[in-house]
Amino acid sequence: MTKSRNHRIAQFPDADTLGRMLYYLKLTRAAEERIERVLYRQGKIVGGVYVGRGQEAIAVGSAIQLDEGDVVLPSHRDFAAYVIRGFTLKEIFANWMGRANGPTRGRDNTLHLGDMARGVIPIISHLGDTCPVACGVAMVLKWRGQGNVAVVHFGEGTTSRGDVHEAMNWAAVMKLPVVFICNNNAYAYSTPVEKQYAVKDLTVRGPAYGMPGVKVDGNDVLAVYAAAAKAIARGRAGAGPSFLECKTFRMTGHSAHDAAEYVPHDLFKRWEEKDPIRRLEKRLRAEKILTRGEISEMDAKIQKEIDDAAAFAEASPMPEGETGLEDVYCGQNCNWGKTSVVSRLLSFATDNGPRTTDN
Amino acid sequence: MPVMTYLDAIRQGIWEEMERDPSVFLLGEDIGDYGGAFKVTAGMLKKFGAERVIDTPISESAIVGAAVGAALMGMRPVAEMQFMDFISCGFDQIVNMAAKIHYRWGAKVPLVIRGPSGAGVHGGPFHSQSNEMWFVHTPGLKVVVPATAYDAKGLIKAAIRDDNPVLYFEHKFLYRRIKDEVPEGDYTVPIGQARVAREGTDIAVITYGAMVWTALEAAEQLAKEGVSLEVVDLRSLLPYDEQAVLATVRKCNKVILLHEGTRTGGMAGELAALLAEKAFEDLDGPIVRITAPDTPVPFSPPLEEFFLPNAKKVAEAARKLAAY
Ligand SMILES: Cc1ncc(C[n+]2csc(CCOP(=O)(O)OP(=O)(O)O)c2C)c(N)n1
Ligand SMILES: [Mg+2]
């Protein structure tokens, strides 16, 4: 067995990490706004559009701590996890628009973007299916003995799927380095939590399978960071899986076509006040980690990155129909990597330092 | 006669069965207040109450398993899959539990599993599948695939009244795009009976689901060119109407088998085998299959368009076959 790498473990992020977290929070919010409220409405994005407005802190506060060799399996609302692991905005926008040079070559939509080189296994629409996959990943990580972890995200509604239960039990029995992160945003499509499960907090599910169950304020990126740090450290140390229930709120409809009329209006107002971005921004300014000027610079940079990515995607070609016949199997007639322009250009930064999303 | 959409016809059929028979009840995700992702069950919670219109957790296996249990207890559950793609999460309960009960111990399992299937709306690989053949290969199930509003209503009623597990594949592309005449009041469309959607003499096009409309469009085009297509809508895939298939081929002597599902192991292969066995002498040309290719359903519009059969592809094949 190879020797364990030195993984940095900290309960509290340093100033640089704090700044990067604010950047990824803001980037996620702004990019998803462009996707949902501009490009979709202009008809430039077709099909289903799901975003994670209001719950960005969960992916940011956890994925920011992942090292080389770790694997993340994000949910459909964890945009930041993709970006932090090295997917560029150009790739992401190209994929949303079904372009030939998107990471799926136009075969799949939304955030269904995977790349083992970047340690990202995407969700499939079938909720919960990634949880057992995370166990398989973690088995191998454990065998390799380098202290790596698998982090899998899913909504609270998804916890009703049998696959999630099988996976949590499996991970506990085999003491696997998996962090199960439940993005509890109070709704599963139109279904409120009372109709989804009969316990007050899902955290009881942790001990029920033999792992810690931790309740986290999902709208506080620092709380997410601290809880994830502990769970990740536990995984790295070989002590087994953890379950984090990050409480948050879906500040949109289920998808772009859903007006969420079933959500009591004051709930949006109440959760607006707990907005994770404003909270961190306020704190960083109060602690003089970032100035007002630096933050507006950050905002401007983000807008420019998004403009560039959207323009790049729009200028990118649609796939030729016949190319859909390729790549069903590995081996014959496989053009993977030869036609995905962006993938070819991209080299994955293996350090854990800041990554620009602009290639 | 009132004209209504395919979607309204399904809703009306369920509604009337709920009124007629108190043992009929509904279960599925977001079907109550929300009325279902496509609004097929809109208004039903208010009319029939929470005991008969049950919002469930995201648990397809339990949705099907619970439907089986309730059916064994004398109820007639109608379970919704939010998308038929997600039926795979309840697969075992369908193909092993529901399908084999009557054969093994004689109890009846009158349940319906229904939901939207099919492509054409840029749904990507997990919201577009025509996965009916997974179940056509399972003895003990029945599988129906309405193409018209009339059949949508008649078949949902027949499915609910049937004493076996019936899978009812709706086509999401047709929901609000198709309107036709639906008689008021009660009628059923027998499971296992095809219909001739358009009479013709030169080439039989045997198809089902949304592709019926594609075939009709091609038939319209070819009529102008002097080639007469007969379009047969199977309506049921398990059991399927062998007599109707043989009759149209004996009449036209040439045949195109058309479907949106992928090619290998598709319904066309089954029909081709039947024709080879029982209508060999009646064929004046090769059996032609027009299907989706053997790939997942791709997302991007040009890919999806290439993937799906359409009227142009049918017309081209028909021209070639007519000249054979
Ligand atoms: C197995 C399965 N059943 C149903 C669906 C349809 N569906 C998509 S998202 C969703 C709600 C998911 O809720 P949750 O797990 O809480 O995640 P959220 O969308 O709230 O982040 C449903 C029912 C699906 N994708 N997969
Ligand atoms: Mg949720």
PDB file of C-alpha atoms in Angstrom, chain A residues 46-48 50 95-99 105-110 112 123-127 129 157-158 160-161 188-191 195-196 257-258 262 318-325 328, chain B residues 29-34 36-38 45 55-61 82 85-89 121-127 129 293-303 306-307:
ATOM      1  CA  VAL A  46     -33.636  23.994 -23.928  1.00  0.00           C
ATOM      2  CA  GLY A  47     -34.900  21.226 -21.698  1.00  0.00           C
ATOM      3  CA  GLY A  48     -34.916  21.174 -17.913  1.00  0.00           C
ATOM      4  CA  TYR A  50     -32.254  23.291 -12.251  1.00  0.00           C
ATOM      5  CA  ASN A  95     -22.859  21.843 -22.173  1.00  0.00           C
ATOM      6  CA  TRP A  96     -25.993  23.656 -21.079  1.00  0.00           C
ATOM      7  CA  MET A  97     -26.379  24.824 -24.676  1.00  0.00           C
ATOM      8  CA  GLY A  98     -25.921  21.356 -26.118  1.00  0.00           C
ATOM      9  CA  ARG A  99     -22.763  22.279 -28.024  1.00  0.00           C
ATOM     10  CA  ARG A 105     -20.515  16.430 -26.673  1.00  0.00           C
ATOM     11  CA  GLY A 106     -24.197  17.366 -26.537  1.00  0.00           C
ATOM     12  CA  ARG A 107     -25.314  13.950 -25.368  1.00  0.00           C
ATOM     13  CA  ASP A 108     -26.413  14.997 -21.903  1.00  0.00           C
ATOM     14  CA  ASN A 109     -27.687  18.206 -20.380  1.00  0.00           C
ATOM     15  CA  THR A 110     -27.513  20.426 -17.295  1.00  0.00           C
ATOM     16  CA  HIS A 112     -24.332  15.986 -15.924  1.00  0.00           C
ATOM     17  CA  ILE A 123     -25.461  12.769 -11.010  1.00  0.00           C
ATOM     18  CA  ILE A 124     -27.822  10.990 -13.321  1.00  0.00           C
ATOM     19  CA  SER A 125     -31.423  12.093 -13.177  1.00  0.00           C
ATOM     20  CA  HIS A 126     -32.314   8.971 -11.239  1.00  0.00           C
ATOM     21  CA  LEU A 127     -31.983  10.343  -7.740  1.00  0.00           C
ATOM     22  CA  ASP A 129     -28.012   6.355  -7.787  1.00  0.00           C
ATOM     23  CA  GLY A 157     -36.160  13.963  -1.016  1.00  0.00           C
ATOM     24  CA  THR A 158     -33.560  11.626  -2.402  1.00  0.00           C
ATOM     25  CA  SER A 160     -36.297   8.226   0.423  1.00  0.00           C
ATOM     26  CA  ARG A 161     -34.676   6.150  -2.299  1.00  0.00           C
ATOM     27  CA  ALA A 188     -38.477  17.902  -3.273  1.00  0.00           C
ATOM     28  CA  TYR A 189     -40.187  19.328  -6.318  1.00  0.00           C
ATOM     29  CA  SER A 190     -43.549  20.253  -4.721  1.00  0.00           C
ATOM     30  CA  THR A 191     -43.193  17.866  -1.798  1.00  0.00           C
ATOM     31  CA  LYS A 195     -44.473  14.293   3.320  1.00  0.00           C
ATOM     32  CA  GLN A 196     -40.992  12.946   2.697  1.00  0.00           C
ATOM     33  CA  HIS A 257     -40.685  26.146 -15.520  1.00  0.00           C
ATOM     34  CA  ASP A 258     -41.977  25.818 -11.957  1.00  0.00           C
ATOM     35  CA  TYR A 262     -46.987  25.738  -3.407  1.00  0.00           C
ATOM     36  CA  MET A 318     -23.874  22.291 -32.429  1.00  0.00           C
ATOM     37  CA  PRO A 319     -22.965  18.624 -32.844  1.00  0.00           C
ATOM     38  CA  GLU A 320     -23.557  16.926 -36.182  1.00  0.00           C
ATOM     39  CA  GLY A 321     -26.449  14.488 -35.907  1.00  0.00           C
ATOM     40  CA  GLU A 322     -24.442  11.396 -36.903  1.00  0.00           C
ATOM     41  CA  THR A 323     -21.923  11.944 -34.120  1.00  0.00           C
ATOM     42  CA  GLY A 324     -24.640  10.714 -31.791  1.00  0.00           C
ATOM     43  CA  LEU A 325     -23.883   7.215 -33.057  1.00  0.00           C
ATOM     44  CA  VAL A 328     -21.803   4.029 -27.066  1.00  0.00           C
TER      45      VAL A 328
ATOM     46  CA  GLU B  29     -44.759  11.813  -6.492  1.00  0.00           C
ATOM     47  CA  ASP B  30     -46.210  15.334  -6.523  1.00  0.00           C
ATOM     48  CA  ILE B  31     -49.577  14.092  -7.823  1.00  0.00           C
ATOM     49  CA  GLY B  32     -51.761  15.715  -5.134  1.00  0.00           C
ATOM     50  CA  ASP B  33     -51.780  19.470  -4.711  1.00  0.00           C
ATOM     51  CA  TYR B  34     -49.356  19.904  -7.545  1.00  0.00           C
ATOM     52  CA  GLY B  36     -48.353  15.822 -11.176  1.00  0.00           C
ATOM     53  CA  ALA B  37     -45.334  17.057 -13.103  1.00  0.00           C
ATOM     54  CA  PHE B  38     -47.461  17.211 -16.265  1.00  0.00           C
ATOM     55  CA  LEU B  45     -56.897  15.549  -4.691  1.00  0.00           C
ATOM     56  CA  ASP B  55     -48.414  11.927  -2.509  1.00  0.00           C
ATOM     57  CA  THR B  56     -45.518   9.610  -1.868  1.00  0.00           C
ATOM     58  CA  PRO B  57     -41.873  10.024  -0.939  1.00  0.00           C
ATOM     59  CA  ILE B  58     -39.372   9.590  -3.784  1.00  0.00           C
ATOM     60  CA  SER B  59     -39.531   5.824  -3.557  1.00  0.00           C
ATOM     61  CA  GLU B  60     -40.413   4.125  -6.824  1.00  0.00           C
ATOM     62  CA  SER B  61     -39.786   0.655  -5.499  1.00  0.00           C
ATOM     63  CA  GLN B  82     -43.031  11.077 -12.747  1.00  0.00           C
ATOM     64  CA  ASP B  85     -37.479   6.593 -17.136  1.00  0.00           C
ATOM     65  CA  PHE B  86     -37.636   6.343 -13.338  1.00  0.00           C
ATOM     66  CA  ILE B  87     -39.582   3.099 -13.526  1.00  0.00           C
ATOM     67  CA  SER B  88     -36.216   1.355 -13.396  1.00  0.00           C
ATOM     68  CA  CYS B  89     -36.052   2.283  -9.704  1.00  0.00           C
ATOM     69  CA  VAL B 121     -38.681  17.564 -25.956  1.00  0.00           C
ATOM     70  CA  HIS B 122     -34.898  17.781 -25.424  1.00  0.00           C
ATOM     71  CA  GLY B 123     -35.147  15.928 -22.146  1.00  0.00           C
ATOM     72  CA  GLY B 124     -31.801  14.173 -22.476  1.00  0.00           C
ATOM     73  CA  PRO B 125     -30.923  10.536 -21.796  1.00  0.00           C
ATOM     74  CA  PHE B 126     -32.949  10.237 -18.576  1.00  0.00           C
ATOM     75  CA  HIS B 127     -36.201  11.983 -19.452  1.00  0.00           C
ATOM     76  CA  GLN B 129     -36.604   6.964 -23.088  1.00  0.00           C
ATOM     77  CA  PRO B 293     -30.458   3.668 -33.414  1.00  0.00           C
ATOM     78  CA  ASP B 294     -28.909   1.631 -30.609  1.00  0.00           C
ATOM     79  CA  THR B 295     -27.760   4.589 -28.527  1.00  0.00           C
ATOM     80  CA  PRO B 296     -29.068   6.425 -25.473  1.00  0.00           C
ATOM     81  CA  VAL B 297     -31.396   9.324 -26.306  1.00  0.00           C
ATOM     82  CA  PRO B 298     -29.083  12.292 -26.782  1.00  0.00           C
ATOM     83  CA  PHE B 299     -29.923  15.772 -25.493  1.00  0.00           C
ATOM     84  CA  SER B 300     -28.731  18.336 -28.020  1.00  0.00           C
ATOM     85  CA  PRO B 301     -31.439  19.161 -30.580  1.00  0.00           C
ATOM     86  CA  PRO B 302     -29.507  18.112 -33.725  1.00  0.00           C
ATOM     87  CA  LEU B 303     -28.529  14.842 -32.064  1.00  0.00           C
ATOM     88  CA  PHE B 306     -31.008  12.550 -35.966  1.00  0.00           C
ATOM     89  CA  PHE B 307     -31.877   9.911 -33.385  1.00  0.00           C
TER      90      PHE B 307
END
